[in-house]
PDB file with one MODEL, atoms N, CA, C and O in Angstrom:
MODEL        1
ATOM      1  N   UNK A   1     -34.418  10.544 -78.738  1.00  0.00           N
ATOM      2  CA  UNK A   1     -35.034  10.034 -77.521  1.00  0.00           C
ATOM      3  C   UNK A   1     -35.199   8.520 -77.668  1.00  0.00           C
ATOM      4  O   UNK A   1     -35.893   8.034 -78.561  1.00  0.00           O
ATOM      5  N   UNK A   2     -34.655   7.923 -76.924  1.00  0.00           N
ATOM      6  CA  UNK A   2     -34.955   6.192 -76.592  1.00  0.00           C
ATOM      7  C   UNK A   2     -36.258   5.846 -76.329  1.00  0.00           C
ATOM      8  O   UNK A   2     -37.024   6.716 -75.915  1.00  0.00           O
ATOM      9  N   UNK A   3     -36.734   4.421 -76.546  1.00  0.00           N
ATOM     10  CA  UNK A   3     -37.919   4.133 -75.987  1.00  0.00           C
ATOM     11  C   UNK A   3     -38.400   4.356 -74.823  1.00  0.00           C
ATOM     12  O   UNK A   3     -39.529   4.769 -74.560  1.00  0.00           O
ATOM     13  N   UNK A   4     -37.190   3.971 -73.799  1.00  0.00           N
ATOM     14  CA  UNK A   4     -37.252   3.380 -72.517  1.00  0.00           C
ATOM     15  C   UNK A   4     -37.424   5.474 -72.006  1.00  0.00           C
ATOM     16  O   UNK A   4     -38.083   5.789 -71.015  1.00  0.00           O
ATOM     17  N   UNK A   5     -36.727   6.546 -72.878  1.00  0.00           N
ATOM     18  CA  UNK A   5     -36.858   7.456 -72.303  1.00  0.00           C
ATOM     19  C   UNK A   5     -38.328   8.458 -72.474  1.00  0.00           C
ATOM     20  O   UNK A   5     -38.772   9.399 -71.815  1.00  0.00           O
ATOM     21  N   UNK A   6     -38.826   7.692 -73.764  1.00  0.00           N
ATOM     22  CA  UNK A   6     -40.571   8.118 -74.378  1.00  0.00           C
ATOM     23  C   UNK A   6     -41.484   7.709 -73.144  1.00  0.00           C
ATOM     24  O   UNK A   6     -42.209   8.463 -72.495  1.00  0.00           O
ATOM     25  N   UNK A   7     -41.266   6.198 -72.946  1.00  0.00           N
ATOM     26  CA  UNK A   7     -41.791   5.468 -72.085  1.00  0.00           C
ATOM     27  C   UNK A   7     -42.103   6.564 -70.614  1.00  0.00           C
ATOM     28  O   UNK A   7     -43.151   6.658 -69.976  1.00  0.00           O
ATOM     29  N   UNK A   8     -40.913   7.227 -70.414  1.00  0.00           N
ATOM     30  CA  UNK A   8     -40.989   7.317 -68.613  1.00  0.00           C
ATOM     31  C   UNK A   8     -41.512   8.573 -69.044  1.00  0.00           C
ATOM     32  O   UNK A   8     -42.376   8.994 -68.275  1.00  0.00           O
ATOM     33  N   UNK A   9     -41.252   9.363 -70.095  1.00  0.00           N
ATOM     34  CA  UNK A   9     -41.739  10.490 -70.114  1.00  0.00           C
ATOM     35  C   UNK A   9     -43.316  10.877 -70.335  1.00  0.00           C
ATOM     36  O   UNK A   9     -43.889  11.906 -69.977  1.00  0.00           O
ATOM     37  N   UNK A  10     -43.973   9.462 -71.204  1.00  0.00           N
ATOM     38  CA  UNK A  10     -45.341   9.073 -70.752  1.00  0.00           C
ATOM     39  C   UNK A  10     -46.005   8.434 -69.825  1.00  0.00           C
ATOM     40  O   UNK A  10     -47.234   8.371 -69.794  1.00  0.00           O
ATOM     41  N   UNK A  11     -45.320   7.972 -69.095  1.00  0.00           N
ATOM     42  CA  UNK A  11     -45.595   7.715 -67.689  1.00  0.00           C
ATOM     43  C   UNK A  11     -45.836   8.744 -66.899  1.00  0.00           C
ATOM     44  O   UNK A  11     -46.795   8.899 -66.143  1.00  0.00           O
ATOM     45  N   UNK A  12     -44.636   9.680 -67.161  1.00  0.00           N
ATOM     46  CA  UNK A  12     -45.230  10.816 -65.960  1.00  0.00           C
ATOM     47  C   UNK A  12     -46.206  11.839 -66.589  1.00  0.00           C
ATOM     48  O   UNK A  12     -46.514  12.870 -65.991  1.00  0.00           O
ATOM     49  N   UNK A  13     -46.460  11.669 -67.243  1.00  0.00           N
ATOM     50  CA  UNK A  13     -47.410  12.453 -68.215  1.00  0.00           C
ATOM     51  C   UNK A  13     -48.977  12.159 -67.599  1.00  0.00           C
ATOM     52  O   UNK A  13     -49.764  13.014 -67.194  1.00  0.00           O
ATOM     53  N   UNK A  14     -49.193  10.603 -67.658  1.00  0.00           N
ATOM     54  CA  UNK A  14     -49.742   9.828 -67.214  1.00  0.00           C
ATOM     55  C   UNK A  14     -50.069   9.840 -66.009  1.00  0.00           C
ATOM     56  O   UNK A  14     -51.221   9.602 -65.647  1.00  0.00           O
ATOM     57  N   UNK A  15     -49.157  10.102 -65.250  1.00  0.00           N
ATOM     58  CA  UNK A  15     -49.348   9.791 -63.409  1.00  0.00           C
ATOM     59  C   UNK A  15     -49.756  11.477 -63.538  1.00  0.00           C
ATOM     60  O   UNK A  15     -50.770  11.793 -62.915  1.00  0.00           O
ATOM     61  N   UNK A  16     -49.114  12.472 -64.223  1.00  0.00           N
ATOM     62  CA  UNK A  16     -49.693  13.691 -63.200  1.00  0.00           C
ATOM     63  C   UNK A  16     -51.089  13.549 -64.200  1.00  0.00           C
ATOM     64  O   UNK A  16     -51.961  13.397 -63.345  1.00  0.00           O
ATOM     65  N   UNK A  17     -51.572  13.525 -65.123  1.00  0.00           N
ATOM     66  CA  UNK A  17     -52.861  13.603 -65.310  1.00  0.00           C
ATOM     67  C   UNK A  17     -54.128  12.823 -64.464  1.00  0.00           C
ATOM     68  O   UNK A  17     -55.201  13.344 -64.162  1.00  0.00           O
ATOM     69  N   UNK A  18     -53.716  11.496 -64.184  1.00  0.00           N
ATOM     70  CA  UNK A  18     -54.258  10.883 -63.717  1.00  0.00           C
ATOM     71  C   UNK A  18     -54.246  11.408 -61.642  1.00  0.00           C
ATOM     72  O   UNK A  18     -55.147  11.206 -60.828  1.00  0.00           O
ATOM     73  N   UNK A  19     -53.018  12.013 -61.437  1.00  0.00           N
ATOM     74  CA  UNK A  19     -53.237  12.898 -59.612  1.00  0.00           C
ATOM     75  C   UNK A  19     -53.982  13.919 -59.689  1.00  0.00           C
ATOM     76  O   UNK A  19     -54.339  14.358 -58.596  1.00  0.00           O
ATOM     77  N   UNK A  20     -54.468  14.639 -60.890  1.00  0.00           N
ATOM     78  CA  UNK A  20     -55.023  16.374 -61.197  1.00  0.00           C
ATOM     79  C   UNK A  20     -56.989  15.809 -61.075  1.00  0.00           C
ATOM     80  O   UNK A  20     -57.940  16.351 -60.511  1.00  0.00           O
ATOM     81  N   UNK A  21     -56.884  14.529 -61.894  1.00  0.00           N
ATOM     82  CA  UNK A  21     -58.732  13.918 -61.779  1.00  0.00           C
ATOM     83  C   UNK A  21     -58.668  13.353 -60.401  1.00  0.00           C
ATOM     84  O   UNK A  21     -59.690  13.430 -59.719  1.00  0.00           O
ATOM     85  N   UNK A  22     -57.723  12.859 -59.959  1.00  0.00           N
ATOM     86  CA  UNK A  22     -58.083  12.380 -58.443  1.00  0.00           C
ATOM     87  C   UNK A  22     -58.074  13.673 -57.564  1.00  0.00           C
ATOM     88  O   UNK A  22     -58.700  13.611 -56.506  1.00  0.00           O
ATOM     89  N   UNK A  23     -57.493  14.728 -57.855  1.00  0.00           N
ATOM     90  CA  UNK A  23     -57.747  16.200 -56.809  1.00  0.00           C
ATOM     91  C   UNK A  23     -59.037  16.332 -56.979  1.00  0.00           C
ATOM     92  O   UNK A  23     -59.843  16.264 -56.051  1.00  0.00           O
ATOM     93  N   UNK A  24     -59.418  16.586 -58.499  1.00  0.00           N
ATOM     94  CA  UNK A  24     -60.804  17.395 -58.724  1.00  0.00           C
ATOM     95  C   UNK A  24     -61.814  16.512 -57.960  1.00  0.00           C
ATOM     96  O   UNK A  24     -62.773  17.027 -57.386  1.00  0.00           O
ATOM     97  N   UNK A  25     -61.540  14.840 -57.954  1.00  0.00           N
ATOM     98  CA  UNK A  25     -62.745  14.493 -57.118  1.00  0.00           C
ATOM     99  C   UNK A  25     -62.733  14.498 -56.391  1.00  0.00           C
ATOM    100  O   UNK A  25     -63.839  14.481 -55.850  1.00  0.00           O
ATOM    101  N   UNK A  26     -61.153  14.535 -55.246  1.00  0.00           N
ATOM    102  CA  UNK A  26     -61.559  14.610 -53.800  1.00  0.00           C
ATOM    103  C   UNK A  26     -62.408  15.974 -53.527  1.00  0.00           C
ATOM    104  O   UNK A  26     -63.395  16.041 -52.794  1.00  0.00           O
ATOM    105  N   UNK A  27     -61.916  16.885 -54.150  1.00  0.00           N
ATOM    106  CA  UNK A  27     -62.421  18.194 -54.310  1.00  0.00           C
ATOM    107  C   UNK A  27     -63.594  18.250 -53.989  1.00  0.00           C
ATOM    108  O   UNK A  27     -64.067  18.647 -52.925  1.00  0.00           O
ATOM    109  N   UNK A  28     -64.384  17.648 -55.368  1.00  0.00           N
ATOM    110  CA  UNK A  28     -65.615  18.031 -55.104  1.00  0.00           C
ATOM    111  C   UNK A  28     -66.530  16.991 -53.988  1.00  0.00           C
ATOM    112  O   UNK A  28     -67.692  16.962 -53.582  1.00  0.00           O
ATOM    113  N   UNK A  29     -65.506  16.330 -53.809  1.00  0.00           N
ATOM    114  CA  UNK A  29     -66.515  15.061 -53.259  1.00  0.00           C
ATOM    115  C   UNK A  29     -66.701  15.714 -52.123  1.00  0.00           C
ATOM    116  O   UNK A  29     -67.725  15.568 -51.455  1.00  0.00           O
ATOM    117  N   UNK A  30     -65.305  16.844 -51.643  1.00  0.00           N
ATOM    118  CA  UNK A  30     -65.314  17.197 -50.127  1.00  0.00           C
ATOM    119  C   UNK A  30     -66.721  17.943 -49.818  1.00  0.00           C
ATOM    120  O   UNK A  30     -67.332  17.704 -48.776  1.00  0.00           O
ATOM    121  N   UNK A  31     -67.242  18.950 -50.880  1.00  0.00           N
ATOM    122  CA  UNK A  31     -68.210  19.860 -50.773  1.00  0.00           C
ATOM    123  C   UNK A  31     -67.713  20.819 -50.892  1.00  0.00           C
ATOM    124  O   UNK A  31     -68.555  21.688 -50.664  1.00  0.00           O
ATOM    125  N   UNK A  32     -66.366  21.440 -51.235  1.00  0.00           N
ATOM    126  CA  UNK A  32     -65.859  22.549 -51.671  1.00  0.00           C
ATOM    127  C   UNK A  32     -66.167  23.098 -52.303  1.00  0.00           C
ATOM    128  O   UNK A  32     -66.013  24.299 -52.080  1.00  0.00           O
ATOM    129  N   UNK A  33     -66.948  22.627 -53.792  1.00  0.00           N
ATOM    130  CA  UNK A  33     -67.073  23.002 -55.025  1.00  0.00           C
ATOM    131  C   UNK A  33     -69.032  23.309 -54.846  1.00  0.00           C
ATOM    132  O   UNK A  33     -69.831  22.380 -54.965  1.00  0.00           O
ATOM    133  N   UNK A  34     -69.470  24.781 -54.549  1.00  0.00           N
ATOM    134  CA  UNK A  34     -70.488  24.907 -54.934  1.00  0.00           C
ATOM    135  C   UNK A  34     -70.731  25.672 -56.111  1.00  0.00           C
ATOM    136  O   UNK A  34     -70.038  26.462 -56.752  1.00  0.00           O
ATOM    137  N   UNK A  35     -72.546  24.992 -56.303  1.00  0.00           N
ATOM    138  CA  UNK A  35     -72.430  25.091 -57.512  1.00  0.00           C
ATOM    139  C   UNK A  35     -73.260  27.088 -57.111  1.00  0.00           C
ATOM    140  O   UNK A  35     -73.531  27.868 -56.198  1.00  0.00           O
ATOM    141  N   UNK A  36     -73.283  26.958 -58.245  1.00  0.00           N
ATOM    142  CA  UNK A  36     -73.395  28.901 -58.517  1.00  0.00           C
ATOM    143  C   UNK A  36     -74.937  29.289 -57.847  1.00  0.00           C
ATOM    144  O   UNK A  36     -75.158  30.206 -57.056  1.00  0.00           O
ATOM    145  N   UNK A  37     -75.999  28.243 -58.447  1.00  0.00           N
ATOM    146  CA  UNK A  37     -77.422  28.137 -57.750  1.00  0.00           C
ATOM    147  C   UNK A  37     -77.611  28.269 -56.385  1.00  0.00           C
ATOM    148  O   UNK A  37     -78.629  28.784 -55.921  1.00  0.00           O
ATOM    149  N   UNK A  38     -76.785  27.880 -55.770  1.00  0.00           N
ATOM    150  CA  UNK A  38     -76.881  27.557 -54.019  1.00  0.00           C
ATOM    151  C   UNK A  38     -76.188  28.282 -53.176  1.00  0.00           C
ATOM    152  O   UNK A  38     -74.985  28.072 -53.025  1.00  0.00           O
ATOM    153  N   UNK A  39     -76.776  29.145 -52.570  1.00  0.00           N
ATOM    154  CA  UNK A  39     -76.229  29.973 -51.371  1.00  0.00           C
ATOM    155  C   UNK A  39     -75.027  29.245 -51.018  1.00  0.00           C
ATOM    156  O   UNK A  39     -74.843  28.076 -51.358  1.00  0.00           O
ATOM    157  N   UNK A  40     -74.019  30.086 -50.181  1.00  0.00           N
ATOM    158  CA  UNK A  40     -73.140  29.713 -49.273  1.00  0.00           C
ATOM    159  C   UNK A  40     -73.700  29.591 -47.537  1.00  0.00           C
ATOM    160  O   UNK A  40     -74.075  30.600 -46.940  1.00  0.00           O
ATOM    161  N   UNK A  41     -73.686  28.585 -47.057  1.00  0.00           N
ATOM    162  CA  UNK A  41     -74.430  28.359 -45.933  1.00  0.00           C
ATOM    163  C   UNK A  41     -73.125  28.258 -45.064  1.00  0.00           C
ATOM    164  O   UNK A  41     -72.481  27.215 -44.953  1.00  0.00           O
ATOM    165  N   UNK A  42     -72.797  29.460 -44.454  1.00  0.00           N
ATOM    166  CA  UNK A  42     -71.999  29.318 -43.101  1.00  0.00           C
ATOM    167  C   UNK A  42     -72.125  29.172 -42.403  1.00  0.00           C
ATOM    168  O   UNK A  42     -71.134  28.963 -41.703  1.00  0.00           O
ATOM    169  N   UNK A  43     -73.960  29.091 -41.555  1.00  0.00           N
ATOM    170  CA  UNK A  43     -73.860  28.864 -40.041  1.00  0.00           C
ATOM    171  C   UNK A  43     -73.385  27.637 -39.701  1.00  0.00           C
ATOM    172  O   UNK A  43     -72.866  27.565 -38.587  1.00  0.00           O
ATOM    173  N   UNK A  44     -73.437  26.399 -40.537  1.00  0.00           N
ATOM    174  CA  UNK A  44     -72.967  25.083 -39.614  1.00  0.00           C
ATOM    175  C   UNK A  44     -70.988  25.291 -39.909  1.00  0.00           C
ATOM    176  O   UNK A  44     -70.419  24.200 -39.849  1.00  0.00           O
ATOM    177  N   UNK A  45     -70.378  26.066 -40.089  1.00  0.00           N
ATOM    178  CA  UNK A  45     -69.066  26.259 -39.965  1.00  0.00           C
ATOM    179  C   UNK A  45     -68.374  26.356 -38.172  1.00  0.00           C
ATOM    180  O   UNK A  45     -68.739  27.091 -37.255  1.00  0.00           O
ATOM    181  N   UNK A  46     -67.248  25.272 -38.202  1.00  0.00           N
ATOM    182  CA  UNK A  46     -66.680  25.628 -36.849  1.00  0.00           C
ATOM    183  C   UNK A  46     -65.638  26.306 -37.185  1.00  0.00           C
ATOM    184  O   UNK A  46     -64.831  26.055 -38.081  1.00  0.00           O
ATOM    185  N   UNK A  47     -65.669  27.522 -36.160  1.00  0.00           N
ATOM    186  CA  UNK A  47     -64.307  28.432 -36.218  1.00  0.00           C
ATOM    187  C   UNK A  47     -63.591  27.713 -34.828  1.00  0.00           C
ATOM    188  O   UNK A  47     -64.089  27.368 -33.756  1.00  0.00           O
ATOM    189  N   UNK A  48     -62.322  27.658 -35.303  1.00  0.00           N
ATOM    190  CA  UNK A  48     -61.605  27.431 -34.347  1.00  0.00           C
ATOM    191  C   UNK A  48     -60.237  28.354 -33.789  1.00  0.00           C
ATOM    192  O   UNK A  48     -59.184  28.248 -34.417  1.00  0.00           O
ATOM    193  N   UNK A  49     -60.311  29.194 -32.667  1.00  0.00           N
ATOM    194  CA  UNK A  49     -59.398  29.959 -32.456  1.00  0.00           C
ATOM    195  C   UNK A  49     -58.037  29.386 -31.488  1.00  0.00           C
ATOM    196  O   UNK A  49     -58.094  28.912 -30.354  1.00  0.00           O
ATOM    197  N   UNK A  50     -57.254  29.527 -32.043  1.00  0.00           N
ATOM    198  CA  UNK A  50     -55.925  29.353 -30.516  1.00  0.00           C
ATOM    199  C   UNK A  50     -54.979  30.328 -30.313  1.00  0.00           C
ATOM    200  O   UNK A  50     -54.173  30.224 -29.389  1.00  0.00           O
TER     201      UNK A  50
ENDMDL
END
């Protein structure tokens, strides 16, 4: 394996580790992620039918 081919292969190593911590925080930032303590509160949910 070449440098230049170590290189890209830690790069992408790199980029998907670094897209998997940016999911988990959009994640949780969304409010998706409850924690185990806290009810699931559905009444403020909009259903939307078409």
């Amino acid at each position: 394996m070449s440098s230049s081919e170590f290189l890209a292969d830690l790069n992408a190593k790199f980029y998907d580790k670094a897209l998997l911590a940016n999911q988990k925080r959009l994640y949780k930032r969304s409010g998706r992620v409850e924690s185990a303590e806290k009810p699931i509160d559905k009444s403020n949910e909009l259903v939307l039918l078409m």
